[in-house]
Coordinates of C-alpha atoms and ligand atoms in Angstrom, one line a residue:
M28 CA 129.6 95.7 100.8
S29 CA 126.1 95.2 99.6
A30 CA 125.6 93.6 96.1
P31 CA 122.7 95.2 94.1
L32 CA 119.5 93.1 94.0
P33 CA 119.4 90.3 91.4
Q34 CA 116.7 89.7 89.0
K35 CA 115.4 86.5 90.7
L36 CA 115.8 85.8 94.6
D37 CA 114.8 82.9 96.7
P38 CA 113.8 84.8 99.3
W39 CA 113.9 81.8 101.9
R40 CA 117.3 81.2 101.0
A41 CA 118.2 84.9 101.5
V42 CA 116.7 85.0 104.8
H43 CA 118.8 81.6 105.9
L44 CA 121.7 83.5 104.6
G45 CA 121.3 86.9 106.0
A46 CA 121.7 88.4 102.5
A47 CA 121.9 92.3 102.3
F48 CA 121.6 94.0 99.0
A49 CA 121.8 97.8 98.2
G50 CA 121.9 99.6 95.0
S51 CA 119.6 101.7 92.5
A52 CA 117.0 100.9 89.9
T53 CA 116.2 103.3 87.3
L54 CA 112.4 104.1 86.2
A55 CA 112.3 102.0 83.1
Q56 CA 113.1 98.7 85.6
L57 CA 110.1 99.9 87.5
P58 CA 107.2 99.7 85.0
R59 CA 104.2 100.0 87.3
L60 CA 105.6 103.1 89.2
A61 CA 106.6 104.5 85.5
A62 CA 102.9 104.3 84.6
A63 CA 102.0 106.2 87.6
V64 CA 104.2 109.1 87.4
A65 CA 105.3 111.9 84.8
G66 CA 109.1 111.1 85.2
A67 CA 111.8 110.8 88.0
D68 CA 114.9 112.7 88.7
G69 CA 117.6 109.7 88.9
P70 CA 117.2 106.5 89.7
A71 CA 115.7 104.8 93.1
Q72 CA 118.3 104.1 95.7
Y73 CA 117.5 101.0 97.7
A74 CA 118.9 99.0 100.9
L75 CA 117.2 95.7 101.7
R76 CA 118.3 92.8 103.9
F77 CA 116.6 89.6 104.6
E78 CA 117.1 87.9 108.3
R79 CA 115.3 86.6 111.2
D80 CA 114.1 89.0 113.8
E81 CA 114.2 88.6 117.4
A82 CA 111.1 86.7 117.3
R83 CA 112.4 84.3 114.6
Q84 CA 110.1 85.8 112.2
A85 CA 111.6 86.0 108.3
V86 CA 111.6 89.3 107.7
A87 CA 112.8 91.7 104.8
L88 CA 114.0 95.2 106.1
G89 CA 115.1 98.1 104.5
Q90 CA 114.5 101.6 102.7
V91 CA 114.1 102.9 99.4
S92 CA 113.9 106.9 98.1
M93 CA 113.5 108.3 94.7
A94 CA 112.7 111.5 93.4
V95 CA 109.6 111.5 91.1
R96 CA 107.9 114.0 88.9
L97 CA 104.0 114.3 89.4
I98 CA 101.6 116.4 87.8
C99 CA 100.3 119.2 90.5
Q100 CA 96.5 118.9 90.6
R101 CA 96.3 122.7 90.9
C102 CA 98.5 124.0 88.1
L103 CA 98.9 120.9 86.3
K104 CA 102.7 121.5 86.1
D105 CA 105.2 119.1 87.2
V106 CA 106.1 118.8 90.8
V107 CA 109.0 116.8 92.1
Y108 CA 108.3 114.6 95.1
R109 CA 110.9 112.7 97.1
L110 CA 109.5 109.3 98.0
E111 CA 111.0 107.9 101.1
A112 CA 109.8 104.6 102.0
P113 CA 110.8 102.1 104.9
I114 CA 110.5 98.7 103.8
A115 CA 109.2 96.2 107.1
L116 CA 107.9 92.9 105.5
A117 CA 107.3 89.7 107.5
L118 CA 107.6 86.9 104.8
V119 CA 105.0 84.3 105.5
R120 CA 104.3 81.1 103.5
A121 CA 101.3 80.9 101.0
T122 CA 100.5 77.3 100.3
T123 CA 98.3 76.1 97.8
G124 CA 95.1 74.6 99.2
A125 CA 93.5 71.2 98.0
D126 CA 90.6 73.4 96.2
G127 CA 93.5 75.1 94.1
L128 CA 93.3 78.5 95.9
G129 CA 95.9 80.0 97.4
L130 CA 96.0 79.5 101.4
V131 CA 98.3 82.0 103.5
Q132 CA 99.4 81.1 106.9
T133 CA 98.7 84.0 109.1
P134 CA 101.2 83.7 112.0
E135 CA 101.0 86.8 114.5
V136 CA 103.5 89.4 113.2
A137 CA 104.9 92.7 115.0
D138 CA 102.7 95.7 114.2
H139 CA 105.6 97.6 112.4
L140 CA 105.5 94.5 109.9
D141 CA 103.5 94.1 106.9
T142 CA 102.6 90.7 105.7
L143 CA 104.2 89.2 102.3
P144 CA 102.6 86.1 101.4
L145 CA 105.3 84.0 99.5
G146 CA 105.2 80.6 97.5
E147 CA 108.4 78.6 96.9
E148 CA 109.0 80.3 93.8
P149 CA 111.9 82.7 93.4
I150 CA 110.6 86.3 93.3
N151 CA 111.7 89.5 91.6
P152 CA 112.9 91.4 94.6
L153 CA 112.6 94.9 92.6
D154 CA 108.9 94.0 92.8
L155 CA 109.0 94.6 96.4
I156 CA 110.9 98.0 96.1
E157 CA 108.4 98.9 93.4
D158 CA 105.2 98.2 95.9
E159 CA 107.0 100.3 98.6
L160 CA 107.4 103.3 96.1
L161 CA 103.8 103.1 94.9
L162 CA 102.4 103.1 98.3
A163 CA 104.6 106.1 99.1
L164 CA 102.6 108.2 96.2
P165 CA 100.9 111.1 97.5
L166 CA 97.1 110.8 96.8
V167 CA 96.6 114.4 95.5
P168 CA 100.1 115.8 94.4
M169 CA 100.7 119.5 94.6
H170 CA 103.1 122.1 95.0
G171 CA 103.8 123.5 98.3
V172 CA 102.4 126.9 99.5
G173 CA 104.2 129.8 97.5
E174 CA 105.8 127.3 94.7
C175 CA 102.6 126.6 93.0
Q176 CA 102.1 128.3 89.6
A177 CA 98.6 128.8 90.0
A178 CA 97.0 131.7 91.9
L179 CA 95.3 130.6 94.6
S180 CA 92.2 132.0 93.8
S181 CA 91.8 130.3 90.2
G182 CA 93.1 127.0 91.8
L183 CA 90.1 127.0 94.2
T184 CA 87.6 127.7 91.4
E185 CA 88.6 125.1 89.1
N186 CA 88.9 122.4 92.2
A187 CA 85.6 123.6 93.9
P188 CA 82.8 124.2 91.5
A189 CA 80.3 123.7 93.8
T190 CA 81.6 126.5 95.7
E191 CA 81.8 128.7 92.8
A192 CA 78.2 127.6 91.9
A193 CA 77.2 128.8 95.3
A194 CA 78.8 132.0 94.9
R195 CA 77.0 132.8 91.6
V196 CA 73.6 131.9 93.2
N197 CA 74.1 134.1 96.3
P198 CA 73.9 137.7 94.7
F199 CA 70.6 136.8 93.1
A200 CA 69.2 135.4 96.3
V201 CA 70.3 139.0 97.8
L202 CA 68.6 140.8 95.1
A203 CA 65.1 138.5 95.3
T204 CA 65.1 139.5 99.0
L205 CA 65.5 143.2 98.3
K206 CA 62.6 143.1 95.6
S207 CA 60.3 141.6 98.2
K208 CA 61.0 144.0 100.6
G209 CA 60.5 147.0 98.1
Ligands
LIG20 ZN1 101.2 123.7 91.3

């Protein structure tokens, strides 16, 4: 059995222990995500484990999924997206340099890992979960074909004013051509 994530976690100790966590987080526990979505259909479900991989690199591996409500950019109604995000982070030490600026040691990490610079301070591990959900959000949320409540034609008109303007101009251009011929 894996325990839910604690509010504070020493990631280096978690790696040392090979700690594994699983649980759920409500939208209220993920305020940055809450600001980016219209709502959620249930909590986020996550699994996250800390360990050293074959290359002795400290890693945090897992996955998170959550059904969120976004605003369809075509009909402006809610659209439910099921976010599914793998978590594959290489934990690297960020140290403070003599000039007070943060320095990050950048070891070679495998291609499938994203680098996560960490100091010696405990972290809120839900931040990692929230980051992955934010990255998984679609840039332009829209209903699938046939599910959108906006007629395709009106949707195109709203989203493509340049095309509409061009369509308005064309008939006059045709008239002008006819006039010059007559
Ligand atoms: Zn729609």
